[in-house]
Amino acid sequence: MQIQVNSKHTLHTGESFERWASGELHESLSRFKGEITRIEVHMSDENGDKASPDQKRCVMEARLAHHDPLAVNHQAPNQDLAFRGASDKLKRVLDHTLGKLRDHHRDRETIRREPAPESGTP
């Protein structure tokens, strides 16, 4: 699973933030590593120099091997909360989407299944 962290010119993320973010995503999304090929994280400051309660924004896009990409976003007062909020949302979306795909495949009938034994009385 490849992780790429980007930021707009209005918000400067350092190398330490990128390492931390990559480690957090690897740990929290490890159970999906077979399905996820890449995650792109985009950090931005929505209001620039203006003060506002939810000025930091994090957008995460997960590229999947056999499915369309999934994207989430979260706004918060600081970079850390924006990242954690988007990460939690991405985990829920992946659980929901990939869980539905797994359930769909599990419910299919197959011709390779042996017939159930008849439970008649002798």
mmCIF file with all atom_site columns, C-alpha atoms in Angstrom:
data_model
loop_
_atom_site.group_PDB
_atom_site.id
_atom_site.type_symbol
_atom_site.label_atom_id
_atom_site.label_alt_id
_atom_site.label_comp_id
_atom_site.label_asym_id
_atom_site.label_entity_id
_atom_site.label_seq_id
_atom_site.pdbx_PDB_ins_code
_atom_site.Cartn_x
_atom_site.Cartn_y
_atom_site.Cartn_z
_atom_site.occupancy
_atom_site.B_iso_or_equiv
_atom_site.pdbx_formal_charge
_atom_site.auth_seq_id
_atom_site.auth_comp_id
_atom_site.auth_asym_id
_atom_site.auth_atom_id
_atom_site.pdbx_PDB_model_num
ATOM 1   C CA . MET A 1 1   ? 0.000   0.000   0.000  1.00 0.00 ? 1   MET A CA 1
ATOM 2   C CA . GLN A 1 2   ? 1.517   3.234   -1.195 1.00 0.00 ? 2   GLN A CA 1
ATOM 3   C CA . ILE A 1 3   ? 0.768   6.461   0.691  1.00 0.00 ? 3   ILE A CA 1
ATOM 4   C CA . GLN A 1 4   ? 1.290   9.939   -0.724 1.00 0.00 ? 4   GLN A CA 1
ATOM 5   C CA . VAL A 1 5   ? 0.821   13.117  1.346  1.00 0.00 ? 5   VAL A CA 1
ATOM 6   C CA . ASN A 1 6   ? 0.313   16.430  -0.455 1.00 0.00 ? 6   ASN A CA 1
ATOM 7   C CA . SER A 1 7   ? -0.405  19.934  0.774  1.00 0.00 ? 7   SER A CA 1
ATOM 8   C CA . LYS A 1 8   ? -1.394  23.164  -0.889 1.00 0.00 ? 8   LYS A CA 1
ATOM 9   C CA . HIS A 1 9   ? 0.932   26.118  -0.752 1.00 0.00 ? 9   HIS A CA 1
ATOM 10  C CA . THR A 1 10  ? -1.243  27.662  1.991  1.00 0.00 ? 10  THR A CA 1
ATOM 11  C CA . LEU A 1 11  ? -0.418  24.845  4.430  1.00 0.00 ? 11  LEU A CA 1
ATOM 12  C CA . HIS A 1 12  ? 3.090   23.570  4.999  1.00 0.00 ? 12  HIS A CA 1
ATOM 13  C CA . THR A 1 13  ? 3.324   19.955  6.115  1.00 0.00 ? 13  THR A CA 1
ATOM 14  C CA . GLY A 1 14  ? 6.777   18.854  7.080  1.00 0.00 ? 14  GLY A CA 1
ATOM 15  C CA . GLU A 1 15  ? 8.547   15.578  6.505  1.00 0.00 ? 15  GLU A CA 1
ATOM 16  C CA . SER A 1 16  ? 7.794   14.506  10.071 1.00 0.00 ? 16  SER A CA 1
ATOM 17  C CA . PHE A 1 17  ? 4.040   14.954  9.485  1.00 0.00 ? 17  PHE A CA 1
ATOM 18  C CA . GLU A 1 18  ? 4.265   12.905  6.303  1.00 0.00 ? 18  GLU A CA 1
ATOM 19  C CA . ARG A 1 19  ? 6.100   10.071  8.106  1.00 0.00 ? 19  ARG A CA 1
ATOM 20  C CA . TRP A 1 20  ? 3.602   10.161  10.970 1.00 0.00 ? 20  TRP A CA 1
ATOM 21  C CA . ALA A 1 21  ? 0.597   10.215  8.609  1.00 0.00 ? 21  ALA A CA 1
ATOM 22  C CA . SER A 1 22  ? 1.971   7.322   6.585  1.00 0.00 ? 22  SER A CA 1
ATOM 23  C CA . GLY A 1 23  ? 2.567   5.256   9.725  1.00 0.00 ? 23  GLY A CA 1
ATOM 24  C CA . GLU A 1 24  ? -0.915  6.007   11.070 1.00 0.00 ? 24  GLU A CA 1
ATOM 25  C CA . LEU A 1 25  ? -2.584  4.960   7.829  1.00 0.00 ? 25  LEU A CA 1
ATOM 26  C CA . HIS A 1 26  ? -0.490  1.802   7.493  1.00 0.00 ? 26  HIS A CA 1
ATOM 27  C CA . GLU A 1 27  ? -1.475  0.797   11.016 1.00 0.00 ? 27  GLU A CA 1
ATOM 28  C CA . SER A 1 28  ? -5.164  1.723   10.948 1.00 0.00 ? 28  SER A CA 1
ATOM 29  C CA . LEU A 1 29  ? -5.867  0.364   7.450  1.00 0.00 ? 29  LEU A CA 1
ATOM 30  C CA . SER A 1 30  ? -3.615  -2.705  7.531  1.00 0.00 ? 30  SER A CA 1
ATOM 31  C CA . ARG A 1 31  ? -6.531  -5.117  7.230  1.00 0.00 ? 31  ARG A CA 1
ATOM 32  C CA . PHE A 1 32  ? -7.328  -3.607  3.815  1.00 0.00 ? 32  PHE A CA 1
ATOM 33  C CA . LYS A 1 33  ? -3.776  -3.799  2.470  1.00 0.00 ? 33  LYS A CA 1
ATOM 34  C CA . GLY A 1 34  ? -4.753  -6.488  -0.035 1.00 0.00 ? 34  GLY A CA 1
ATOM 35  C CA . GLU A 1 35  ? -7.446  -4.288  -1.574 1.00 0.00 ? 35  GLU A CA 1
ATOM 36  C CA . ILE A 1 36  ? -5.801  -0.835  -1.388 1.00 0.00 ? 36  ILE A CA 1
ATOM 37  C CA . THR A 1 37  ? -3.121  0.009   -3.925 1.00 0.00 ? 37  THR A CA 1
ATOM 38  C CA . ARG A 1 38  ? -2.584  3.662   -2.970 1.00 0.00 ? 38  ARG A CA 1
ATOM 39  C CA . ILE A 1 39  ? -3.867  6.339   -0.618 1.00 0.00 ? 39  ILE A CA 1
ATOM 40  C CA . GLU A 1 40  ? -3.519  10.015  -1.443 1.00 0.00 ? 40  GLU A CA 1
ATOM 41  C CA . VAL A 1 41  ? -3.801  12.537  1.383  1.00 0.00 ? 41  VAL A CA 1
ATOM 42  C CA . HIS A 1 42  ? -4.391  16.215  0.513  1.00 0.00 ? 42  HIS A CA 1
ATOM 43  C CA . MET A 1 43  ? -4.050  18.765  3.315  1.00 0.00 ? 43  MET A CA 1
ATOM 44  C CA . SER A 1 44  ? -5.148  22.363  2.872  1.00 0.00 ? 44  SER A CA 1
ATOM 45  C CA . ASP A 1 45  ? -5.903  25.535  4.774  1.00 0.00 ? 45  ASP A CA 1
ATOM 46  C CA . GLU A 1 46  ? -9.339  26.608  3.587  1.00 0.00 ? 46  GLU A CA 1
ATOM 47  C CA . ASN A 1 47  ? -9.248  30.208  4.773  1.00 0.00 ? 47  ASN A CA 1
ATOM 48  C CA . GLY A 1 48  ? -5.609  31.164  4.474  1.00 0.00 ? 48  GLY A CA 1
ATOM 49  C CA . ASP A 1 49  ? -4.891  33.986  6.943  1.00 0.00 ? 49  ASP A CA 1
ATOM 50  C CA . LYS A 1 50  ? -8.519  34.410  8.052  1.00 0.00 ? 50  LYS A CA 1
ATOM 51  C CA . ALA A 1 51  ? -9.531  32.904  11.384 1.00 0.00 ? 51  ALA A CA 1
ATOM 52  C CA . SER A 1 52  ? -12.310 30.343  11.362 1.00 0.00 ? 52  SER A CA 1
ATOM 53  C CA . PRO A 1 53  ? -13.207 27.324  13.525 1.00 0.00 ? 53  PRO A CA 1
ATOM 54  C CA . ASP A 1 54  ? -12.820 24.694  10.776 1.00 0.00 ? 54  ASP A CA 1
ATOM 55  C CA . GLN A 1 55  ? -10.036 26.004  8.642  1.00 0.00 ? 55  GLN A CA 1
ATOM 56  C CA . LYS A 1 56  ? -7.905  22.880  8.032  1.00 0.00 ? 56  LYS A CA 1
ATOM 57  C CA . ARG A 1 57  ? -9.159  20.326  5.527  1.00 0.00 ? 57  ARG A CA 1
ATOM 58  C CA . CYS A 1 58  ? -7.990  16.806  4.811  1.00 0.00 ? 58  CYS A CA 1
ATOM 59  C CA . VAL A 1 59  ? -9.119  14.866  1.754  1.00 0.00 ? 59  VAL A CA 1
ATOM 60  C CA . MET A 1 60  ? -8.195  11.185  1.475  1.00 0.00 ? 60  MET A CA 1
ATOM 61  C CA . GLU A 1 61  ? -8.627  9.085   -1.624 1.00 0.00 ? 61  GLU A CA 1
ATOM 62  C CA . ALA A 1 62  ? -8.109  5.329   -1.556 1.00 0.00 ? 62  ALA A CA 1
ATOM 63  C CA . ARG A 1 63  ? -7.331  3.627   -4.853 1.00 0.00 ? 63  ARG A CA 1
ATOM 64  C CA . LEU A 1 64  ? -8.551  0.044   -4.792 1.00 0.00 ? 64  LEU A CA 1
ATOM 65  C CA . ALA A 1 65  ? -7.445  -2.940  -6.853 1.00 0.00 ? 65  ALA A CA 1
ATOM 66  C CA . HIS A 1 66  ? -10.894 -4.035  -8.047 1.00 0.00 ? 66  HIS A CA 1
ATOM 67  C CA . HIS A 1 67  ? -13.181 -1.110  -7.310 1.00 0.00 ? 67  HIS A CA 1
ATOM 68  C CA . ASP A 1 68  ? -13.603 2.571   -8.092 1.00 0.00 ? 68  ASP A CA 1
ATOM 69  C CA . PRO A 1 69  ? -11.606 4.962   -5.868 1.00 0.00 ? 69  PRO A CA 1
ATOM 70  C CA . LEU A 1 70  ? -13.190 6.068   -2.587 1.00 0.00 ? 70  LEU A CA 1
ATOM 71  C CA . ALA A 1 71  ? -12.767 9.614   -1.246 1.00 0.00 ? 71  ALA A CA 1
ATOM 72  C CA . VAL A 1 72  ? -13.600 11.326  2.050  1.00 0.00 ? 72  VAL A CA 1
ATOM 73  C CA . ASN A 1 73  ? -12.887 14.728  3.560  1.00 0.00 ? 73  ASN A CA 1
ATOM 74  C CA . HIS A 1 74  ? -12.924 16.290  7.008  1.00 0.00 ? 74  HIS A CA 1
ATOM 75  C CA . GLN A 1 75  ? -12.562 19.865  8.221  1.00 0.00 ? 75  GLN A CA 1
ATOM 76  C CA . ALA A 1 76  ? -11.268 20.744  11.677 1.00 0.00 ? 76  ALA A CA 1
ATOM 77  C CA . PRO A 1 77  ? -9.556  23.525  13.636 1.00 0.00 ? 77  PRO A CA 1
ATOM 78  C CA . ASN A 1 78  ? -6.091  21.978  13.199 1.00 0.00 ? 78  ASN A CA 1
ATOM 79  C CA . GLN A 1 79  ? -4.158  19.697  10.892 1.00 0.00 ? 79  GLN A CA 1
ATOM 80  C CA . ASP A 1 80  ? -4.062  16.754  13.313 1.00 0.00 ? 80  ASP A CA 1
ATOM 81  C CA . LEU A 1 81  ? -7.837  16.677  13.887 1.00 0.00 ? 81  LEU A CA 1
ATOM 82  C CA . ALA A 1 82  ? -8.541  17.068  10.179 1.00 0.00 ? 82  ALA A CA 1
ATOM 83  C CA . PHE A 1 83  ? -6.281  14.115  9.385  1.00 0.00 ? 83  PHE A CA 1
ATOM 84  C CA . ARG A 1 84  ? -7.703  11.891  12.136 1.00 0.00 ? 84  ARG A CA 1
ATOM 85  C CA . GLY A 1 85  ? -11.300 12.718  11.165 1.00 0.00 ? 85  GLY A CA 1
ATOM 86  C CA . ALA A 1 86  ? -10.682 11.887  7.502  1.00 0.00 ? 86  ALA A CA 1
ATOM 87  C CA . SER A 1 87  ? -8.835  8.705   8.481  1.00 0.00 ? 87  SER A CA 1
ATOM 88  C CA . ASP A 1 88  ? -11.769 7.524   10.616 1.00 0.00 ? 88  ASP A CA 1
ATOM 89  C CA . LYS A 1 89  ? -14.219 8.290   7.794  1.00 0.00 ? 89  LYS A CA 1
ATOM 90  C CA . LEU A 1 90  ? -12.071 6.418   5.276  1.00 0.00 ? 90  LEU A CA 1
ATOM 91  C CA . LYS A 1 91  ? -11.930 3.371   7.526  1.00 0.00 ? 91  LYS A CA 1
ATOM 92  C CA . ARG A 1 92  ? -15.746 3.362   7.852  1.00 0.00 ? 92  ARG A CA 1
ATOM 93  C CA . VAL A 1 93  ? -16.244 3.767   4.093  1.00 0.00 ? 93  VAL A CA 1
ATOM 94  C CA . LEU A 1 94  ? -13.794 0.936   3.371  1.00 0.00 ? 94  LEU A CA 1
ATOM 95  C CA . ASP A 1 95  ? -15.483 -1.306  5.964  1.00 0.00 ? 95  ASP A CA 1
ATOM 96  C CA . HIS A 1 96  ? -18.871 -0.617  4.417  1.00 0.00 ? 96  HIS A CA 1
ATOM 97  C CA . THR A 1 97  ? -17.882 -0.861  0.745  1.00 0.00 ? 97  THR A CA 1
ATOM 98  C CA . LEU A 1 98  ? -15.536 -3.832  0.933  1.00 0.00 ? 98  LEU A CA 1
ATOM 99  C CA . GLY A 1 99  ? -17.807 -5.594  3.418  1.00 0.00 ? 99  GLY A CA 1
ATOM 100 C CA . LYS A 1 100 ? -20.707 -5.316  0.971  1.00 0.00 ? 100 LYS A CA 1
ATOM 101 C CA . LEU A 1 101 ? -18.531 -6.727  -1.809 1.00 0.00 ? 101 LEU A CA 1
ATOM 102 C CA . ARG A 1 102 ? -17.448 -9.664  0.357  1.00 0.00 ? 102 ARG A CA 1
ATOM 103 C CA . ASP A 1 103 ? -21.032 -10.347 1.464  1.00 0.00 ? 103 ASP A CA 1
ATOM 104 C CA . HIS A 1 104 ? -22.266 -10.182 -2.111 1.00 0.00 ? 104 HIS A CA 1
ATOM 105 C CA . HIS A 1 105 ? -19.755 -12.808 -3.216 1.00 0.00 ? 105 HIS A CA 1
ATOM 106 C CA . ARG A 1 106 ? -20.478 -15.013 -0.191 1.00 0.00 ? 106 ARG A CA 1
ATOM 107 C CA . ASP A 1 107 ? -24.211 -15.182 -0.881 1.00 0.00 ? 107 ASP A CA 1
ATOM 108 C CA . ARG A 1 108 ? -23.864 -16.517 -4.408 1.00 0.00 ? 108 ARG A CA 1
ATOM 109 C CA . GLU A 1 109 ? -24.965 -20.015 -5.188 1.00 0.00 ? 109 GLU A CA 1
ATOM 110 C CA . THR A 1 110 ? -22.408 -22.290 -6.752 1.00 0.00 ? 110 THR A CA 1
ATOM 111 C CA . ILE A 1 111 ? -22.742 -25.437 -8.818 1.00 0.00 ? 111 ILE A CA 1
ATOM 112 C CA . ARG A 1 112 ? -19.777 -26.932 -6.994 1.00 0.00 ? 112 ARG A CA 1
ATOM 113 C CA . ARG A 1 113 ? -21.572 -27.249 -3.696 1.00 0.00 ? 113 ARG A CA 1
ATOM 114 C CA . GLU A 1 114 ? -22.666 -30.735 -2.748 1.00 0.00 ? 114 GLU A CA 1
ATOM 115 C CA . PRO A 1 115 ? -26.391 -31.109 -2.163 1.00 0.00 ? 115 PRO A CA 1
ATOM 116 C CA . ALA A 1 116 ? -27.553 -31.046 1.442  1.00 0.00 ? 116 ALA A CA 1
ATOM 117 C CA . PRO A 1 117 ? -28.427 -34.469 2.819  1.00 0.00 ? 117 PRO A CA 1
ATOM 118 C CA . GLU A 1 118 ? -32.140 -35.097 3.037  1.00 0.00 ? 118 GLU A CA 1
ATOM 119 C CA . SER A 1 119 ? -33.442 -35.105 6.567  1.00 0.00 ? 119 SER A CA 1
ATOM 120 C CA . GLY A 1 120 ? -36.261 -37.580 6.119  1.00 0.00 ? 120 GLY A CA 1
ATOM 121 C CA . THR A 1 121 ? -37.393 -40.011 8.816  1.00 0.00 ? 121 THR A CA 1
ATOM 122 C CA . PRO A 1 122 ? -36.669 -43.755 8.157  1.00 0.00 ? 122 PRO A CA 1
#
